[in-house]
């Protein structure tokens, strides 16, 4: 997807996604909510929300052509009817991360941590969309949204556990893990 | 600079920078104005403006460690008293550009076009700050702001002329050139 899409994730009492679990893994917590609504576009979110997290899809920042072609060949769209599980994982990285040069960040993300390669292993079951919040002045640098069928719940646990042991994750200074069921 | 700074460039009748020349080089024009005001922060711009262009400074997207250290060693801050000339160059790149993978864009920007290396040749005389607009939903993907002393006006012409002949510029589908005097 090339044209940036603005997306709001609204936590509150309404929305198609019921919160099964919400936990702060690193840093300050996020208020518990019963449901989450995902709304595309830059407008306001109708109704009352306990929190609204915003991000924008963007051009790829680290992915090279070979990796991008592999992702495109393997990935499924969001909104599959069988994908009744979702996860929203808001993350903020440290100043040390953002002060690195481009080649240093790429080295840590892929050559050291294999972030892209690990994600590829879980396609097509686990669909994923990354939203950037940092340049919008949002509290979270990244909002990653995952959708998967119930039968892939174990694979999803494995995926996030593997990523959290990487060198890249040493730069994560805030991480919330929100699991959802539709 | 690591923390993103939101900056608004307001064109109208007020502001410290007088417009000496405003020209659309590629694509749709931008309305002529007498003066430009530069305002940091995400708030509204006081007074009436003919147009307001917004962007955000961000982490480096292509610059490697060696280049970044060379830039940091050579560059001067904005706001030097002797820098009485400025240029604001809003640019939008094509969908073809944004559909490229990261390594392909880096290849074009630096290995083919030497964008970073060319900019380094004109330090410290020509100070520069890049603002990103694309992910904000702005009409221009980039707003580059330059400040330089009057004696460096010839060097500035040479700099922009060299960049405009590069492979990277083949992806520019809109470019406005605004020259300012304080």
Tab-separated table of C-alpha atoms in Angstrom:
chain	number	residue	atom	x	y	z
A	1	UNK	CA	0.000	0.000	0.000
A	2	UNK	CA	1.567	3.216	-1.106
A	3	UNK	CA	-0.902	5.974	-0.209
A	4	UNK	CA	-0.718	6.618	3.555
A	5	UNK	CA	-3.905	5.594	5.365
A	6	UNK	CA	-4.737	7.187	8.696
A	7	UNK	CA	-6.235	4.736	11.158
A	8	UNK	CA	-7.697	5.296	14.632
A	9	UNK	CA	-7.996	2.552	17.233
A	10	UNK	CA	-10.645	3.567	19.764
A	11	UNK	CA	-10.860	1.740	23.078
A	12	UNK	CA	-14.119	1.968	25.031
A	13	UNK	CA	-17.482	0.303	25.341
A	14	UNK	CA	-18.266	-0.186	21.651
A	15	UNK	CA	-16.763	-1.819	18.609
A	16	UNK	CA	-16.677	-5.226	16.925
A	17	UNK	CA	-13.559	-6.401	18.758
A	18	UNK	CA	-13.955	-7.569	22.367
A	19	UNK	CA	-10.853	-7.176	24.531
A	20	UNK	CA	-9.746	-10.535	25.843
A	21	UNK	CA	-6.558	-9.320	27.493
A	22	UNK	CA	-4.795	-5.959	27.862
A	23	UNK	CA	-1.427	-5.795	29.516
A	24	UNK	CA	1.421	-3.304	29.770
A	25	UNK	CA	4.617	-5.289	29.155
A	26	UNK	CA	7.037	-2.360	29.401
A	27	UNK	CA	6.424	1.171	30.648
A	28	UNK	CA	3.255	3.008	31.684
A	29	UNK	CA	-0.069	1.130	31.399
A	30	UNK	CA	-3.013	1.897	29.138
A	31	UNK	CA	-6.507	2.008	30.654
A	32	UNK	CA	-8.512	-1.187	30.393
A	33	UNK	CA	-11.425	-1.144	27.989
A	34	UNK	CA	-14.131	-3.626	26.975
A	35	UNK	CA	-14.012	-3.165	23.213
A	36	UNK	CA	-11.955	-1.690	20.397
A	37	UNK	CA	-13.149	-0.070	17.194
A	38	UNK	CA	-10.873	0.398	14.169
A	39	UNK	CA	-11.696	3.449	12.077
A	40	UNK	CA	-9.970	4.501	8.873
A	41	UNK	CA	-9.558	8.167	8.011
A	42	UNK	CA	-8.398	11.273	9.813
A	43	UNK	CA	-11.749	12.367	11.244
A	44	UNK	CA	-13.010	12.200	14.798
A	45	UNK	CA	-14.202	8.944	16.307
A	46	UNK	CA	-17.957	8.880	16.920
A	47	UNK	CA	-19.122	8.202	20.480
A	48	UNK	CA	-17.111	8.269	23.678
A	49	UNK	CA	-13.835	6.434	23.931
A	50	UNK	CA	-11.512	5.835	26.857
A	51	UNK	CA	-8.562	6.259	24.510
A	52	UNK	CA	-7.907	6.759	20.816
A	53	UNK	CA	-4.561	5.704	19.345
A	54	UNK	CA	-3.708	6.956	15.877
A	55	UNK	CA	-1.208	5.954	13.263
A	56	UNK	CA	-0.566	6.102	9.551
A	57	UNK	CA	0.465	3.375	7.165
A	58	UNK	CA	3.445	4.567	5.156
A	59	UNK	CA	6.014	3.498	2.619
A	60	UNK	CA	8.350	0.753	3.816
A	61	UNK	CA	11.268	2.058	5.862
A	62	UNK	CA	13.594	-0.966	6.015
A	63	UNK	CA	12.225	-3.661	3.712
A	64	UNK	CA	14.296	-4.381	0.616
A	65	UNK	CA	12.965	-5.543	-2.743
A	66	UNK	CA	13.520	-9.265	-2.146
A	67	UNK	CA	11.809	-9.120	1.233
A	68	UNK	CA	9.016	-6.982	-0.100
A	69	UNK	CA	8.277	-9.403	-2.927
A	70	UNK	CA	8.262	-12.302	-0.463
A	71	UNK	CA	5.834	-10.455	1.795
A	72	UNK	CA	3.569	-9.565	-1.102
A	73	UNK	CA	3.545	-13.161	-2.309
A	74	UNK	CA	2.663	-14.561	1.103
A	75	UNK	CA	0.484	-12.098	2.913
A	76	UNK	CA	-3.291	-12.134	3.247
A	77	UNK	CA	-5.544	-9.096	3.476
A	78	UNK	CA	-7.126	-7.886	6.678
A	79	UNK	CA	-10.797	-8.693	7.210
A	80	UNK	CA	-10.806	-12.430	6.382
A	81	UNK	CA	-13.940	-13.960	7.839
A	82	UNK	CA	-11.950	-16.754	9.478
A	83	UNK	CA	-9.660	-14.256	11.226
A	84	UNK	CA	-11.635	-13.958	14.451
A	85	UNK	CA	-8.614	-13.112	16.606
A	86	UNK	CA	-6.670	-9.883	16.551
A	87	UNK	CA	-3.905	-8.192	18.458
A	88	UNK	CA	-3.029	-4.510	18.757
A	89	UNK	CA	0.514	-3.944	19.984
A	90	UNK	CA	1.441	-0.295	20.592
A	91	UNK	CA	5.191	0.234	20.960
A	92	UNK	CA	7.486	3.157	21.647
A	93	UNK	CA	11.213	2.929	21.062
A	94	UNK	CA	13.906	4.839	22.938
A	95	UNK	CA	15.697	8.029	21.970
A	96	UNK	CA	18.794	5.881	21.457
A	97	UNK	CA	16.928	4.072	18.667
A	98	UNK	CA	15.783	7.217	16.942
A	99	UNK	CA	19.257	8.707	17.116
A	100	UNK	CA	20.713	5.827	15.112
A	101	UNK	CA	21.489	6.260	11.419
A	102	UNK	CA	19.419	4.368	8.824
A	103	UNK	CA	22.018	1.645	8.215
A	104	UNK	CA	22.389	1.024	11.948
A	105	UNK	CA	18.632	0.574	12.402
A	106	UNK	CA	18.400	-1.742	9.410
A	107	UNK	CA	21.326	-3.787	10.808
A	108	UNK	CA	19.563	-4.269	14.138
A	109	UNK	CA	16.084	-4.917	12.686
A	110	UNK	CA	17.025	-7.478	10.102
A	111	UNK	CA	20.638	-8.633	10.067
A	112	UNK	CA	20.730	-8.967	13.891
A	113	UNK	CA	17.067	-9.544	14.798
A	114	UNK	CA	15.563	-11.086	11.619
A	115	UNK	CA	12.344	-9.183	12.230
A	116	UNK	CA	11.175	-9.323	8.600
A	117	UNK	CA	12.277	-12.950	8.115
A	118	UNK	CA	10.501	-14.065	11.300
A	119	UNK	CA	7.269	-12.376	10.229
A	120	UNK	CA	7.497	-14.123	6.854
A	121	UNK	CA	7.490	-17.526	8.552
A	122	UNK	CA	3.998	-16.892	9.886
A	123	UNK	CA	2.383	-15.947	6.581
A	124	UNK	CA	-0.262	-16.338	5.366
A	125	UNK	CA	-1.976	-17.243	8.664
A	126	UNK	CA	-1.080	-14.063	10.525
A	127	UNK	CA	-1.958	-10.883	8.639
A	128	UNK	CA	-0.314	-7.690	9.816
A	129	UNK	CA	-0.493	-3.946	9.237
A	130	UNK	CA	1.953	-1.426	10.661
A	131	UNK	CA	0.904	2.125	11.561
A	132	UNK	CA	3.387	4.892	12.394
A	133	UNK	CA	2.511	7.343	15.173
A	134	UNK	CA	5.761	9.095	16.024
A	135	UNK	CA	5.672	11.783	13.364
A	136	UNK	CA	2.018	12.464	14.218
A	137	UNK	CA	2.971	13.394	17.776
A	138	UNK	CA	1.253	10.284	19.135
A	139	UNK	CA	2.340	8.593	22.400
A	140	UNK	CA	3.230	5.367	20.570
A	141	UNK	CA	5.767	5.223	17.743
A	142	UNK	CA	4.123	2.139	16.221
A	143	UNK	CA	0.738	0.447	16.335
A	144	UNK	CA	0.914	-3.026	14.849
A	145	UNK	CA	-2.394	-4.727	14.126
A	146	UNK	CA	-2.531	-8.496	13.578
A	147	UNK	CA	-5.460	-10.688	12.484
A	148	UNK	CA	-5.449	-14.490	12.553
A	149	UNK	CA	-7.745	-17.497	12.820
A	150	UNK	CA	-8.284	-19.105	16.217
A	151	UNK	CA	-6.238	-22.129	15.129
A	152	UNK	CA	-3.194	-19.850	14.681
A	153	UNK	CA	-3.313	-18.473	18.218
A	154	UNK	CA	-0.396	-20.687	19.274
A	155	UNK	CA	1.661	-19.576	16.283
A	156	UNK	CA	0.961	-15.956	17.159
A	157	UNK	CA	2.250	-16.473	20.711
A	158	UNK	CA	5.394	-17.974	19.267
A	159	UNK	CA	5.849	-15.076	16.837
A	160	UNK	CA	5.641	-12.346	19.476
A	161	UNK	CA	7.775	-14.345	21.930
A	162	UNK	CA	10.530	-14.686	19.319
A	163	UNK	CA	10.484	-10.996	18.443
A	164	UNK	CA	10.643	-9.975	22.093
A	165	UNK	CA	13.957	-11.785	22.588
A	166	UNK	CA	15.686	-9.923	19.740
A	167	UNK	CA	18.305	-7.186	19.887
A	168	UNK	CA	15.734	-4.814	18.381
A	169	UNK	CA	13.479	-5.208	21.424
A	170	UNK	CA	16.199	-3.822	23.711
A	171	UNK	CA	15.197	-0.440	22.275
A	172	UNK	CA	11.527	-0.853	23.218
A	173	UNK	CA	10.735	1.392	26.171
A	174	UNK	CA	6.937	1.005	26.142
A	175	UNK	CA	4.874	-1.926	24.938
A	176	UNK	CA	1.200	-2.734	25.428
A	177	UNK	CA	-0.257	-6.065	24.349
A	178	UNK	CA	-3.981	-6.063	23.548
A	179	UNK	CA	-5.658	-9.296	22.448
A	180	UNK	CA	-9.053	-9.193	20.806
A	181	UNK	CA	-11.805	-11.569	19.755
A	182	UNK	CA	-14.533	-10.925	17.223
B	1	UNK	CA	17.439	16.204	15.871
B	2	UNK	CA	15.598	13.175	17.060
B	3	UNK	CA	12.260	14.403	18.451
B	4	UNK	CA	9.958	15.241	15.540
B	5	UNK	CA	9.229	18.972	15.253
B	6	UNK	CA	6.087	20.114	13.490
B	7	UNK	CA	6.634	23.216	11.384
B	8	UNK	CA	4.167	25.368	9.459
B	9	UNK	CA	5.166	27.623	6.566
B	10	UNK	CA	2.490	30.286	6.137
B	11	UNK	CA	2.383	32.320	2.952
B	12	UNK	CA	0.499	35.630	2.996
B	13	UNK	CA	1.015	39.292	3.807
B	14	UNK	CA	3.032	38.930	7.013
B	15	UNK	CA	6.233	37.332	8.228
B	16	UNK	CA	9.945	38.117	8.377
B	17	UNK	CA	10.745	36.583	4.994
B	18	UNK	CA	9.900	38.573	1.869
B	19	UNK	CA	9.217	36.500	-1.251
B	20	UNK	CA	11.688	37.402	-3.963
B	21	UNK	CA	10.570	34.732	-6.426
B	22	UNK	CA	7.941	31.970	-6.440
B	23	UNK	CA	7.766	29.571	-9.357
B	24	UNK	CA	6.180	26.208	-10.075
B	25	UNK	CA	8.858	24.123	-11.788
B	26	UNK	CA	6.803	20.940	-12.168
B	27	UNK	CA	3.087	20.407	-11.676
B	28	UNK	CA	0.319	22.681	-10.382
B	29	UNK	CA	1.293	26.176	-9.197
B	30	UNK	CA	1.067	27.608	-5.689
B	31	UNK	CA	-0.541	31.028	-5.192
B	32	UNK	CA	1.831	33.979	-5.120
B	33	UNK	CA	2.312	35.627	-1.742
B	34	UNK	CA	4.295	38.616	-0.458
B	35	UNK	CA	5.749	37.087	2.696
B	36	UNK	CA	6.334	33.795	4.486
B	37	UNK	CA	6.244	33.089	8.208
B	38	UNK	CA	7.818	29.961	9.712
B	39	UNK	CA	6.064	28.698	12.834
B	40	UNK	CA	7.115	25.738	14.945
B	41	UNK	CA	4.527	23.582	16.685
B	42	UNK	CA	1.290	21.924	15.726
B	43	UNK	CA	-1.063	24.798	16.551
B	44	UNK	CA	-2.909	27.111	14.211
B	45	UNK	CA	-1.165	29.950	12.455
B	46	UNK	CA	-2.239	33.360	13.738
B	47	UNK	CA	-3.655	35.798	11.204
B	48	UNK	CA	-4.814	35.135	7.682
B	49	UNK	CA	-2.677	33.204	5.254
B	50	UNK	CA	-3.068	32.444	1.577
B	51	UNK	CA	-1.631	28.976	2.201
B	52	UNK	CA	-0.113	27.006	5.039
B	53	UNK	CA	2.234	24.110	4.272
B	54	UNK	CA	3.042	21.728	7.092
B	55	UNK	CA	5.726	19.156	7.678
B	56	UNK	CA	7.528	17.331	10.422
B	57	UNK	CA	11.222	16.789	10.956
B	58	UNK	CA	11.848	13.118	11.557
B	59	UNK	CA	14.558	10.530	12.010
B	60	UNK	CA	16.843	10.085	9.011
B	61	UNK	CA	15.399	7.759	6.372
B	62	UNK	CA	18.419	7.091	4.111
B	63	UNK	CA	21.508	8.595	5.732
B	64	UNK	CA	24.081	6.098	6.980
B	65	UNK	CA	26.375	6.608	9.962
B	66	UNK	CA	29.361	7.895	7.969
B	67	UNK	CA	27.207	10.403	6.106
B	68	UNK	CA	25.420	11.428	9.254
B	69	UNK	CA	28.673	12.123	11.082
B	70	UNK	CA	29.944	14.157	8.117
B	71	UNK	CA	26.723	16.195	8.062
B	72	UNK	CA	26.861	16.780	11.815
B	73	UNK	CA	30.505	17.904	11.601
B	74	UNK	CA	29.840	20.356	8.786
B	75	UNK	CA	26.387	21.781	9.185
B	76	UNK	CA	25.407	25.099	10.714
B	77	UNK	CA	22.207	25.841	12.627
B	78	UNK	CA	19.275	27.735	11.193
B	79	UNK	CA	18.884	31.350	12.285
B	80	UNK	CA	22.438	32.632	11.676
B	81	UNK	CA	22.342	36.432	11.497
B	82	UNK	CA	24.372	36.431	8.266
B	83	UNK	CA	21.902	34.023	6.596
B	84	UNK	CA	19.656	36.639	5.055
B	85	UNK	CA	18.569	34.449	2.122
B	86	UNK	CA	16.304	31.447	2.321
B	87	UNK	CA	14.569	29.016	0.000
B	88	UNK	CA	11.507	26.864	0.581
B	89	UNK	CA	11.242	24.016	-1.924
B	90	UNK	CA	8.052	21.924	-1.645
B	91	UNK	CA	8.277	18.646	-3.562
B	92	UNK	CA	5.981	15.713	-4.237
B	93	UNK	CA	7.302	12.453	-5.643
B	94	UNK	CA	5.392	10.006	-7.802
B	95	UNK	CA	3.549	6.846	-6.815
B	96	UNK	CA	6.318	4.948	-8.597
B	97	UNK	CA	8.775	6.364	-6.066
B	98	UNK	CA	6.679	5.452	-3.049
B	99	UNK	CA	6.125	1.952	-4.377
B	100	UNK	CA	9.865	1.262	-4.421
B	101	UNK	CA	11.448	-0.795	-1.649
B	102	UNK	CA	13.837	0.875	0.802
B	103	UNK	CA	17.022	-0.401	-0.859
B	104	UNK	CA	15.831	0.793	-4.278
B	105	UNK	CA	15.132	4.305	-2.984
B	106	UNK	CA	18.497	4.456	-1.224
B	107	UNK	CA	20.210	3.301	-4.439
B	108	UNK	CA	18.610	6.098	-6.452
B	109	UNK	CA	19.087	8.822	-3.831
B	110	UNK	CA	22.718	8.240	-3.047
B	111	UNK	CA	24.517	5.641	-5.129
B	112	UNK	CA	22.973	6.969	-8.383
B	113	UNK	CA	22.203	10.614	-7.555
B	114	UNK	CA	24.702	11.454	-4.765
B	115	UNK	CA	22.072	13.617	-3.080
B	116	UNK	CA	23.686	13.448	0.362
B	117	UNK	CA	27.228	13.861	-0.985
B	118	UNK	CA	26.256	16.881	-3.098
B	119	UNK	CA	24.598	18.552	-0.096
B	120	UNK	CA	27.765	17.983	1.943
B	121	UNK	CA	29.828	19.955	-0.574
B	122	UNK	CA	27.852	23.095	0.217
B	123	UNK	CA	28.275	22.979	3.988
B	124	UNK	CA	28.615	24.984	6.127
B	125	UNK	CA	27.407	27.900	3.981
B	126	UNK	CA	24.005	26.443	3.106
B	127	UNK	CA	22.018	25.250	6.136
B	128	UNK	CA	19.112	22.919	5.452
B	129	UNK	CA	16.204	21.328	7.275
B	130	UNK	CA	13.931	18.679	5.781
B	131	UNK	CA	10.263	18.391	6.759
B	132	UNK	CA	8.070	15.414	5.821
B	133	UNK	CA	4.464	16.055	4.816
B	134	UNK	CA	3.304	12.870	3.129
B	135	UNK	CA	2.281	10.938	6.241
B	136	UNK	CA	0.478	14.041	7.537
B	137	UNK	CA	-1.805	14.016	4.490
B	138	UNK	CA	-0.224	17.215	3.168
B	139	UNK	CA	-0.138	18.083	-0.559
B	140	UNK	CA	3.676	18.063	-0.587
B	141	UNK	CA	5.738	15.032	0.437
B	142	UNK	CA	8.709	17.194	1.420
B	143	UNK	CA	9.338	20.806	2.391
B	144	UNK	CA	13.037	21.604	2.352
B	145	UNK	CA	14.088	24.869	3.957
B	146	UNK	CA	17.493	26.371	3.196
B	147	UNK	CA	19.217	29.407	4.750
B	148	UNK	CA	22.404	30.994	3.416
B	149	UNK	CA	24.322	34.262	3.289
B	150	UNK	CA	23.928	36.517	0.260
B	151	UNK	CA	27.466	35.677	-0.852
B	152	UNK	CA	26.436	32.015	-1.189
B	153	UNK	CA	23.520	32.707	-3.532
B	154	UNK	CA	25.541	31.495	-6.532
B	155	UNK	CA	26.529	28.318	-4.727
B	156	UNK	CA	22.871	27.700	-3.892
B	157	UNK	CA	21.891	27.994	-7.562
B	158	UNK	CA	24.555	25.464	-8.428
B	159	UNK	CA	23.382	23.079	-5.693
B	160	UNK	CA	19.744	22.992	-6.807
B	161	UNK	CA	20.730	22.816	-10.481
B	162	UNK	CA	22.893	19.758	-9.816
B	163	UNK	CA	20.185	17.986	-7.836
B	164	UNK	CA	17.600	18.633	-10.544
B	165	UNK	CA	19.640	16.747	-13.129
B	166	UNK	CA	19.830	13.567	-11.028
B	167	UNK	CA	18.021	10.250	-11.476
B	168	UNK	CA	16.161	10.956	-8.236
B	169	UNK	CA	14.518	14.026	-9.753
B	170	UNK	CA	12.865	11.917	-12.438
B	171	UNK	CA	10.455	10.894	-9.675
B	172	UNK	CA	9.524	14.489	-8.821
B	173	UNK	CA	6.024	15.202	-10.068
B	174	UNK	CA	5.508	18.546	-8.350
B	175	UNK	CA	8.099	21.127	-7.354
B	176	UNK	CA	7.732	24.727	-6.262
B	177	UNK	CA	10.742	26.995	-5.808
B	178	UNK	CA	10.281	29.881	-3.365
B	179	UNK	CA	13.200	32.281	-2.763
B	180	UNK	CA	13.124	34.574	0.236
B	181	UNK	CA	15.025	37.552	1.626
B	182	UNK	CA	15.079	38.760	5.201
